[in-house]
XYZ file of C-alpha atoms in Angstrom:
665
model
C 30.449 -4.384 -17.875
C 28.795 -3.284 -21.034
C 25.807 -0.737 -20.542
C 23.574 -0.139 -23.486
C 21.090 2.807 -22.703
C 19.094 5.272 -24.715
C 21.819 7.801 -24.019
C 24.760 5.855 -25.162
C 26.839 2.585 -24.982
C 29.446 2.404 -22.141
C 32.088 -0.076 -20.933
C 32.526 0.221 -17.265
C 35.666 -1.380 -15.592
C 37.962 -1.117 -12.623
C 41.372 -0.260 -13.787
C 44.364 -0.958 -11.516
C 44.457 2.798 -10.452
C 40.687 2.741 -9.635
C 40.740 0.448 -6.701
C 42.659 2.453 -4.139
C 40.825 5.637 -5.081
C 37.267 4.003 -4.975
C 36.564 4.919 -8.655
C 35.539 3.194 -11.833
C 36.542 3.969 -15.421
C 33.648 4.589 -17.929
C 34.682 4.163 -21.491
C 32.847 4.902 -24.687
C 33.251 4.847 -28.506
C 31.740 8.227 -28.904
C 32.402 11.416 -26.912
C 28.804 12.609 -26.867
C 27.754 9.356 -25.215
C 29.827 10.214 -22.121
C 28.663 13.819 -22.326
C 24.970 12.808 -22.276
C 25.723 10.469 -19.457
C 27.215 13.203 -17.385
C 24.415 15.682 -18.235
C 21.551 13.406 -17.310
C 22.574 10.746 -14.885
C 26.279 11.036 -13.709
C 27.119 14.631 -12.896
C 30.230 13.362 -10.915
C 31.933 12.191 -14.176
C 35.440 13.595 -14.402
C 37.036 15.135 -17.458
C 36.653 13.209 -20.784
C 40.095 11.772 -21.984
C 40.676 10.872 -25.701
C 43.206 8.403 -26.928
C 43.753 6.929 -30.486
C 45.825 4.103 -29.026
C 43.247 2.369 -26.993
C 40.275 0.061 -27.688
C 37.873 2.789 -26.429
C 38.757 6.151 -27.744
C 37.066 8.126 -24.874
C 36.891 7.516 -21.184
C 36.418 9.175 -17.829
C 36.591 8.418 -14.140
C 33.871 8.601 -11.514
C 33.466 7.520 -7.831
C 32.008 4.044 -7.743
C 29.109 5.209 -5.504
C 28.095 7.864 -7.979
C 28.105 5.306 -10.819
C 25.831 3.068 -8.776
C 23.569 6.076 -8.098
C 23.535 6.956 -11.761
C 22.420 3.485 -12.715
C 19.683 3.578 -10.187
C 18.524 6.830 -11.665
C 18.315 5.362 -15.116
C 16.112 2.551 -13.751
C 13.823 5.103 -12.132
C 13.482 6.927 -15.299
C 12.725 3.907 -17.395
C 9.265 4.514 -18.851
C 9.417 2.937 -22.270
C 8.073 -0.540 -23.595
C 10.585 -0.946 -26.396
C 14.191 -0.078 -25.971
C 15.105 0.039 -29.760
C 12.324 2.528 -30.460
C 13.347 4.619 -27.396
C 16.985 4.735 -28.806
C 15.564 5.854 -32.170
C 13.764 8.753 -30.473
C 16.842 9.800 -28.362
C 19.782 9.029 -30.686
C 18.416 8.439 -34.132
C 17.587 5.526 -36.206
C 21.156 4.801 -37.314
C 22.114 4.101 -33.676
C 18.847 2.067 -33.220
C 19.592 0.084 -36.297
C 23.171 -0.705 -34.956
C 21.761 -1.908 -31.674
C 19.368 -4.147 -33.520
C 22.400 -6.004 -35.033
C 23.739 -6.473 -31.538
C 20.323 -7.814 -30.512
C 20.299 -10.235 -33.462
C 23.771 -11.555 -32.539
C 22.642 -12.063 -28.890
C 19.468 -13.846 -30.019
C 21.764 -16.796 -30.734
C 21.931 -17.334 -26.978
C 18.207 -18.291 -27.176
C 18.170 -20.279 -30.407
C 21.615 -22.100 -30.573
C 21.530 -25.409 -28.644
C 25.176 -24.714 -27.484
C 23.873 -22.027 -25.281
C 20.859 -23.960 -23.852
C 20.462 -23.879 -20.179
C 21.633 -27.145 -18.714
C 19.387 -28.558 -15.998
C 21.193 -29.841 -12.886
C 21.877 -33.655 -12.787
C 21.062 -35.549 -9.670
C 19.367 -38.658 -8.420
C 16.294 -36.641 -6.854
C 14.939 -32.955 -6.739
C 13.374 -31.109 -4.101
C 12.175 -27.537 -2.929
C 12.841 -25.244 0.032
C 9.567 -23.315 0.522
C 10.028 -19.910 1.996
C 7.500 -17.184 3.104
C 7.355 -13.497 2.944
C 7.916 -13.354 6.790
C 11.301 -15.087 6.229
C 10.082 -18.512 7.525
C 10.925 -21.840 6.024
C 8.496 -24.998 5.637
C 9.670 -28.185 7.077
C 7.821 -31.632 6.763
C 7.855 -34.507 9.465
C 8.188 -37.715 7.543
C 5.702 -40.454 8.708
C 7.350 -42.640 11.314
C 10.507 -40.438 10.747
C 11.203 -42.661 7.661
C 14.908 -42.801 6.674
C 15.938 -41.326 10.032
C 14.666 -37.817 9.493
C 12.820 -35.916 12.152
C 12.433 -32.863 10.111
C 13.404 -32.374 6.481
C 12.473 -30.937 3.014
C 10.313 -32.322 0.253
C 12.129 -34.315 -2.443
C 11.480 -37.018 -4.941
C 13.012 -38.916 -8.051
C 12.109 -37.659 -11.434
C 9.689 -39.748 -13.495
C 10.563 -40.774 -17.087
C 10.511 -37.608 -19.253
C 9.910 -35.272 -16.341
C 12.268 -32.235 -16.036
C 14.017 -31.589 -12.763
C 12.055 -28.447 -12.079
C 8.652 -30.429 -12.548
C 9.884 -33.162 -10.324
C 10.724 -30.706 -7.440
C 7.478 -28.910 -7.929
C 5.541 -32.202 -7.705
C 7.578 -33.238 -4.666
C 6.431 -30.217 -2.786
C 2.818 -30.521 -3.921
C 2.601 -34.173 -2.960
C 4.558 -34.149 0.291
C 3.331 -30.705 1.652
C 0.087 -30.046 -0.104
C 1.343 -26.587 -1.250
C 0.942 -25.454 -4.886
C 4.468 -23.987 -5.308
C 6.477 -21.948 -7.842
C 10.258 -21.974 -8.412
C 11.920 -18.424 -7.520
C 15.648 -19.535 -7.952
C 17.775 -22.675 -7.966
C 20.131 -23.640 -5.086
C 23.644 -24.105 -6.705
C 25.146 -27.682 -6.644
C 23.960 -31.049 -5.717
C 23.683 -32.159 -1.928
C 24.822 -35.681 -1.225
C 22.713 -37.537 1.476
C 22.894 -41.076 2.964
C 21.164 -42.512 -0.105
C 21.197 -40.051 -3.008
C 22.244 -36.701 -4.286
C 19.606 -33.980 -4.532
C 19.364 -30.634 -6.330
C 17.017 -28.163 -4.579
C 15.167 -25.047 -5.630
C 13.863 -22.068 -3.586
C 10.005 -21.918 -3.803
C 7.098 -19.730 -3.297
C 3.828 -21.302 -1.991
C 0.221 -20.424 -2.519
C -2.148 -20.526 0.485
C -4.187 -22.666 1.397
C -2.413 -26.033 0.898
C -4.167 -29.326 0.203
C -3.686 -32.301 2.488
C -0.273 -33.874 1.972
C 0.142 -37.480 0.990
C 0.682 -40.430 3.473
C 4.429 -39.874 3.615
C 4.153 -36.704 5.684
C 2.963 -36.771 9.233
C 3.230 -33.025 9.964
C 4.218 -29.529 8.622
C 5.692 -26.475 10.375
C 6.432 -22.826 9.216
C 9.518 -21.876 11.307
C 12.292 -19.392 11.271
C 15.680 -20.489 9.861
C 17.218 -20.767 13.343
C 14.311 -22.739 14.576
C 14.542 -24.957 11.366
C 18.138 -25.810 12.376
C 17.067 -26.943 15.797
C 14.473 -29.220 14.265
C 16.686 -30.639 11.580
C 19.312 -31.430 14.143
C 16.806 -33.971 15.753
C 17.252 -36.325 12.761
C 19.323 -39.336 13.811
C 20.549 -39.885 10.219
C 23.836 -38.001 10.503
C 24.726 -37.670 6.790
C 21.210 -36.730 5.956
C 21.106 -34.254 8.846
C 24.419 -32.642 7.688
C 22.995 -32.473 4.110
C 19.754 -30.633 5.259
C 21.724 -28.288 7.357
C 23.915 -27.356 4.392
C 20.744 -26.860 2.154
C 19.306 -24.607 4.768
C 22.380 -22.455 5.103
C 22.450 -22.042 1.275
C 18.656 -21.376 1.133
C 18.958 -18.637 3.733
C 21.737 -16.924 1.948
C 19.896 -17.075 -1.320
C 16.551 -15.843 0.148
C 18.220 -12.875 1.890
C 19.334 -11.736 -1.550
C 15.753 -11.603 -2.893
C 14.712 -7.957 -3.051
C 12.214 -7.015 -0.323
C 9.843 -5.507 -2.984
C 9.848 -9.041 -4.676
C 9.455 -10.953 -1.429
C 7.869 -14.466 -1.452
C 4.273 -14.846 -0.587
C 3.278 -13.840 2.910
C 1.759 -16.788 4.851
C -0.813 -16.639 7.831
C 1.861 -18.518 9.783
C 3.990 -15.469 9.449
C 2.011 -13.639 12.182
C 0.692 -14.754 15.615
C -2.718 -14.661 16.816
C -4.712 -13.738 13.725
C -8.383 -13.270 14.573
C -11.470 -14.332 12.529
C -14.172 -12.095 11.209
C -16.763 -11.514 13.812
C -20.475 -12.262 13.336
C -21.188 -8.506 13.332
C -20.119 -7.661 9.568
C -21.272 -6.146 6.442
C -20.564 -6.816 2.751
C -19.628 -4.038 0.300
C -19.151 -4.220 -3.417
C -16.208 -2.004 -4.545
C -15.595 -1.325 -8.147
C -11.748 -2.228 -8.366
C -9.986 -3.921 -11.171
C -6.171 -4.904 -11.082
C -4.087 -5.903 -14.108
C -1.903 -9.235 -14.078
C 1.272 -7.551 -13.032
C -0.568 -5.833 -10.086
C -2.101 -9.054 -9.039
C 1.260 -10.732 -8.715
C 2.111 -8.012 -6.128
C -1.254 -8.332 -4.363
C -0.918 -12.103 -4.073
C 2.447 -11.648 -2.287
C 0.739 -9.910 0.578
C 2.399 -7.594 2.997
C 4.578 -8.318 5.980
C 5.099 -5.221 8.351
C 8.571 -4.925 9.529
C 8.392 -1.687 11.739
C 5.700 -0.507 14.313
C 4.486 2.240 11.908
C 3.301 -0.401 9.442
C -0.225 -1.085 10.781
C -1.303 -3.819 8.508
C -0.599 -7.489 7.848
C -1.913 -8.935 4.612
C -1.914 -12.330 3.098
C -3.722 -13.956 0.083
C -5.571 -17.223 0.494
C -7.457 -18.864 -2.261
C -9.122 -16.110 -3.936
C -9.305 -13.879 -0.980
C -7.125 -11.210 0.495
C -7.259 -11.034 4.389
C -6.327 -7.553 5.912
C -5.408 -7.720 9.551
C -4.361 -4.964 11.952
C -0.850 -5.849 12.665
C -0.809 -4.813 16.313
C -3.984 -6.598 17.434
C -4.442 -9.340 14.627
C -8.050 -8.059 14.157
C -9.435 -8.918 10.786
C -10.858 -5.684 9.265
C -11.313 -6.510 5.630
C -11.803 -9.872 3.714
C -11.652 -9.117 -0.065
C -12.768 -11.564 -2.741
C -11.269 -11.550 -6.211
C -12.417 -13.106 -9.571
C -9.629 -13.768 -12.072
C -9.703 -13.314 -15.880
C -7.821 -15.879 -18.085
C -4.768 -13.378 -18.447
C -4.313 -13.109 -14.702
C -6.063 -9.779 -14.052
C -8.827 -9.661 -11.450
C -11.658 -7.533 -10.122
C -12.797 -7.394 -6.569
C -16.086 -9.187 -6.152
C -17.023 -8.310 -2.614
C -15.443 -7.186 0.696
C -16.464 -8.396 4.020
C -15.968 -5.461 6.607
C -15.746 -5.877 10.367
C -18.786 -4.156 12.187
C -17.909 -5.314 15.721
C -17.460 -1.840 17.312
C -15.211 -3.199 20.054
C -12.706 -4.173 17.269
C -13.375 -1.593 14.700
C -15.349 1.716 15.172
C -15.926 2.879 11.686
C -19.599 2.364 10.322
C -19.179 4.527 7.076
C -19.230 2.292 3.879
C -17.789 4.862 1.749
C -14.829 5.518 4.006
C -14.194 1.736 4.319
C -14.074 1.403 0.410
C -11.576 4.328 0.319
C -9.506 2.819 2.911
C -9.522 -0.595 1.341
C -8.089 0.821 -1.805
C -5.570 2.933 0.028
C -4.167 -0.020 1.784
C -3.997 -1.978 -1.496
C -2.160 0.779 -3.190
C 0.302 1.840 -0.549
C 0.977 -1.644 0.906
C 0.869 -3.993 -1.931
C 1.345 -2.107 -5.144
C 3.827 0.428 -3.642
C 5.467 -1.486 -0.923
C 7.840 0.160 1.491
C 11.526 -0.434 1.697
C 12.767 -2.932 4.190
C 14.620 -1.286 7.372
C 18.215 -1.671 7.542
C 17.972 -3.397 10.905
C 15.374 -5.390 12.716
C 12.173 -3.428 12.509
C 11.062 -3.679 16.128
C 14.576 -2.919 17.432
C 14.808 0.076 15.102
C 11.414 1.423 15.818
C 11.779 1.156 19.542
C 15.143 2.849 19.642
C 13.828 5.680 17.379
C 10.566 6.182 19.347
C 12.623 6.830 22.451
C 14.409 9.770 20.797
C 13.038 13.052 22.178
C 12.397 14.413 18.673
C 10.976 11.320 17.027
C 8.646 12.258 14.053
C 6.391 9.202 14.746
C 5.272 10.786 17.997
C 2.102 12.761 17.763
C 3.368 15.197 20.445
C 6.475 16.049 18.396
C 4.589 16.604 15.074
C 1.826 18.575 17.021
C 4.411 21.092 18.315
C 6.155 21.458 14.826
C 2.639 22.167 13.176
C 1.646 24.480 16.133
C 4.361 26.990 15.282
C 2.840 27.601 11.827
C -0.552 28.072 13.287
C 0.902 30.505 15.951
C 2.577 32.611 13.306
C -0.769 32.772 11.273
C -2.712 33.835 14.458
C -0.114 36.442 15.292
C -0.236 37.832 11.771
C -3.972 38.800 12.413
C -2.684 41.466 14.936
C 0.244 42.284 12.636
C 2.712 40.757 15.038
C 4.229 38.376 12.557
C 5.910 39.055 9.156
C 6.611 37.057 5.988
C 9.955 36.157 7.514
C 8.208 34.478 10.470
C 6.236 32.323 8.094
C 9.277 31.369 6.272
C 11.088 30.495 9.355
C 8.117 28.233 10.682
C 7.658 26.511 7.358
C 11.467 25.947 7.103
C 11.562 24.208 10.305
C 8.806 21.818 9.470
C 10.384 20.996 6.100
C 13.876 20.632 7.682
C 12.476 18.282 10.498
C 11.245 15.748 7.825
C 14.126 16.062 5.248
C 17.281 17.439 6.824
C 19.585 14.993 8.680
C 21.184 17.605 10.734
C 17.796 19.058 11.945
C 17.986 17.165 15.271
C 14.775 15.219 14.351
C 14.557 11.331 14.081
C 12.357 10.299 11.014
C 10.098 7.343 10.725
C 11.783 4.612 8.525
C 10.065 4.144 5.107
C 7.338 6.745 5.927
C 9.101 10.105 5.716
C 9.704 9.822 1.949
C 8.286 11.541 -1.139
C 6.356 8.352 -2.131
C 4.671 7.724 1.240
C 4.332 10.928 3.364
C 4.551 13.076 0.172
C 1.747 11.018 -1.350
C -0.496 11.789 1.678
C 0.337 15.538 1.648
C -0.443 15.818 -2.060
C -3.750 14.051 -1.754
C -4.998 15.504 1.527
C -3.458 18.909 1.840
C -2.401 20.120 -1.645
C -5.148 18.385 -3.575
C -2.917 18.022 -6.769
C 0.307 16.377 -7.774
C 2.849 19.196 -7.012
C 6.357 18.591 -6.180
C 8.856 15.634 -6.669
C 11.157 15.577 -3.609
C 9.639 15.572 -0.091
C 11.056 19.054 0.691
C 9.234 20.462 -2.312
C 6.029 18.695 -1.535
C 6.033 19.917 2.035
C 6.526 23.428 0.801
C 3.450 23.321 -1.298
C 1.497 21.558 1.430
C 2.536 24.448 3.990
C 1.508 26.999 1.451
C -1.912 25.285 1.115
C -2.352 25.154 5.044
C -1.382 28.864 5.429
C -3.899 29.933 2.824
C -6.646 27.862 4.647
C -5.563 29.353 7.971
C -5.968 32.846 6.538
C -9.383 31.908 5.072
C -10.647 30.437 8.466
C -9.324 33.379 10.515
C -10.776 35.843 8.151
C -14.072 34.101 8.691
C -13.672 34.336 12.443
C -12.996 38.140 12.124
C -16.259 38.635 10.176
C -18.403 36.588 12.501
C -20.075 38.904 14.975
C -21.284 36.107 17.169
C -17.960 34.154 17.451
C -15.549 34.444 20.306
C -11.981 33.130 20.395
C -12.193 30.643 23.199
C -15.569 29.019 22.400
C -15.422 28.978 18.609
C -12.222 29.952 17.012
C -9.969 27.574 19.024
C -12.392 24.822 18.546
C -12.367 25.039 14.878
C -8.609 25.748 14.552
C -7.806 22.928 16.679
C -9.829 20.608 14.547
C -7.664 21.717 11.562
C -4.556 21.303 13.601
C -5.383 17.642 14.518
C -6.176 16.843 10.992
C -2.808 18.288 9.692
C -1.040 16.222 12.373
C -2.663 13.079 11.290
C -1.819 13.452 7.680
C 1.769 13.909 8.645
C 1.571 10.656 10.704
C -0.330 8.803 7.986
C -3.279 8.093 10.367
C -5.821 10.540 8.948
C -7.874 7.975 7.043
C -8.514 6.173 10.391
C -9.525 9.322 12.186
C -11.003 11.639 9.432
C -11.901 9.221 6.545
C -11.481 10.826 3.137
C -11.601 14.363 4.301
C -9.061 16.741 2.759
C -7.884 20.209 3.603
C -10.342 21.759 1.199
C -13.260 20.520 3.409
C -12.365 22.735 6.297
C -14.040 26.174 6.243
C -15.150 28.696 8.983
C -18.602 27.723 10.309
C -20.416 30.832 11.271
C -21.814 30.686 14.869
C -24.845 32.860 14.085
C -26.110 30.340 11.677
C -26.573 27.751 14.425
C -24.478 25.082 12.646
C -23.710 23.204 15.797
C -27.341 22.535 16.571
C -29.239 19.265 15.626
C -31.203 20.108 12.300
C -33.947 18.241 10.447
C -32.727 17.168 7.083
C -35.775 14.913 5.944
C -38.934 14.096 7.842
C -41.642 11.798 6.732
C -44.552 9.889 8.523
C -47.908 8.208 8.610
C -50.586 7.830 11.078
C -49.070 6.938 14.285
C -45.326 7.024 13.356
C -42.480 9.230 12.007
C -39.093 8.963 10.405
C -36.601 11.818 10.722
C -32.949 12.044 9.311
C -31.100 14.508 11.495
C -27.921 16.436 10.587
C -25.321 18.203 12.588
C -22.614 20.353 10.874
C -19.327 20.547 12.601
C -15.732 21.616 11.580
C -15.462 18.047 10.340
C -18.504 18.392 7.933
C -22.112 17.120 8.027
C -23.071 14.006 10.160
C -26.420 12.297 9.766
C -28.588 9.816 11.734
C -32.154 8.430 11.185
C -34.324 8.294 14.188
C -37.842 7.038 14.327
C -41.041 6.693 16.189
C -41.547 3.326 14.721
C -45.368 2.866 15.617
C -47.194 2.007 12.429
C -44.124 2.476 10.225
C -43.631 -1.271 9.899
C -45.082 -4.171 11.619
C -43.252 -5.350 14.721
C -42.364 -8.535 13.044
C -40.792 -6.746 10.090
C -38.777 -4.383 12.296
C -37.286 -5.976 15.453
C -35.667 -3.873 18.238
C -32.598 -2.118 16.842
C -29.663 -0.596 18.554
C -29.199 3.058 18.217
C -28.048 3.905 14.789
C -24.523 5.619 14.555
C -23.894 8.949 13.171
C -22.451 8.698 9.724
C -20.542 11.260 7.539
C -21.670 10.726 4.046
C -24.984 11.133 2.168
C -24.905 7.705 0.803
C -24.687 6.053 4.315
C -27.453 8.438 5.392
C -29.634 7.270 2.678
C -28.896 3.600 3.597
C -30.320 4.271 7.009
C -33.445 5.749 5.525
C -33.798 2.736 3.257
C -34.431 0.633 6.057
C -38.023 1.937 5.752
C -40.188 2.666 2.703
C -39.611 6.435 3.123
C -40.232 7.564 -0.382
C -43.978 6.210 -0.013
C -44.511 7.885 3.293
C -46.109 11.359 3.830
C -43.440 14.044 3.179
C -43.263 16.562 6.002
C -40.147 18.678 5.381
C -36.846 18.724 3.704
C -33.807 20.966 4.685
C -33.420 23.691 2.025
C -29.739 22.730 1.574
C -30.572 19.102 0.776
C -33.576 19.504 -1.620
C -31.521 18.545 -4.819
C -30.101 15.607 -3.085
C -33.419 14.315 -1.845
C -34.961 14.876 -5.301
C -32.205 12.810 -6.969
C -32.623 10.145 -4.477
C -36.410 9.864 -5.061
C -35.763 9.636 -8.885
C -33.367 6.874 -8.356
C -35.847 4.889 -6.113
C -38.629 5.499 -8.527
C -36.527 3.818 -11.284
C -36.290 0.815 -8.840
C -40.223 0.583 -8.609
C -41.017 2.843 -5.760
C -44.276 4.603 -5.949
C -44.034 8.281 -5.093
C -46.641 10.935 -4.514
C -44.936 13.717 -6.486
C -47.688 16.317 -5.720
C -46.848 15.982 -1.965
C -43.051 15.723 -2.519
C -43.074 18.550 -5.003
C -44.497 20.904 -2.488
C -42.060 19.985 0.224
C -39.135 20.223 -2.286
C -40.468 23.626 -3.617
C -40.392 22.304 -7.121
C -42.793 21.288 -9.830
C -42.430 17.706 -10.901
C -43.339 16.372 -14.236
C -44.175 12.767 -13.598
C -43.526 11.990 -17.334
């Protein structure tokens, strides 16, 4: 195998002496190429041998597994858009010029008719359509024409039509699906009346209505497909279809999980529709063409920890909870001519029996999180069946997907921080507690069972960076967790210091309550569930809340009114931050016809959502009564925004309440 890279040119072979040792021989024309390979990617490369009597002057031996790992590291480090330019930077322009000559010679593969790819020759052409959930599409011919109970779509090519185009047309006409070819199935398959070449295909949902030749369609597993195909009385055609199915299953299993076919709604059972109680949000999200290819594939969960099932239909992305089938988000996309797209709208479930969140900002954040982590950065496929693996691991006594196990781990860090107040813990105690946490998630010999896919630098590490550290520190998971624990300990010391300085606080009623809130938050970050529990909150949002300040009581944020009615925005500050709710005495605020009986409004945790509740009424035009001092700037900015939209505001009255002098010009 020839390998041309920015660090050198190599020929990798298995010599007779390599096979029993499990090694490969890496050869090069230049010694420095092998030295660079050893330094940057293959530290296990043996001593470099030199010989003037061989084709390649320099060679060295390395374990086969380490050569494979080195090639993987090269791919992980690939960040350039032009190979020859990158060679010029790393090895000089003379080497780049030499590689260009190689490129020029190989270009003949593309231009010389002698090397042109030959299309398969057969009497008909068809497609085996597969899904991201490892299902295959079968069609039932009308009146079981030709002796087929269930089979695949195929047809003869029209004059001037290529085999590929004929196969795609067959699938479109006989199944209704707009399909794309992923890979060809080698060989031609002989049936009772003709020979057929087949292609593995990827389908876009939803399908159109198939033509009259098809009576029904079914998405089934490969095993179910065998049972259905065996119902065909045409023995020769039946054997052909079974052979095609076996070949297609083998080829499909070789498709990398991160490049899986499009997920279909038939891949999941009991998907629910969007309920009548819903809201529509308008996120500002745009994705380039490469990202949209990944988004359109959808996401098929393979382990219990993966909580979402996602599929693309038409121009919308449907986002269901995998455990319940409940539809939470339904996002629309508008495509540009190059294949990029922006999100036009997202319909959000507001049926509180199915989805309890009511904060618009949190939903927009969660929407983007799901797309980023489940579609643009998909998890690796588990080595065994996801459900079986998840169940067997969940039954382990130290399974890191268990909240109880993670709670106990994090508690040891909290205990050391608390003991340090009384000078009963040392720096070594902190090192030991933190080391135990890091080892649990990274060390195979720690005795803990990790969550497949989640306990990685990309997944868990990404959450720790975003919600605990607040910056991109660390590369491997152990290093990231170390930074995260450092940030946590600093926050614990800050909050405990606040407790010590608070004369009205006591340990049981105040300190434990606030520390437990922080503890629960850290545990949910480690489990990846913090977005559902705490929204976009991060470690930096936690502070000691002085008891003397009365922060736990219900406080008036904004109060306005008119004769016979009032509107008040209340706020409560807790360890999780401010929460708001608008309450009214609605007499005379609006006519009864304009404001029917409303259910009690929920407490919301963002200022934007609080203003949304206020905006149900013309509050800027009402009589300003009071504004909480901490929110005067925010209210003033909100009033300015609404004035630009045409609201009439009595600045004399509002200026007095806001304690500012307003120049209406």
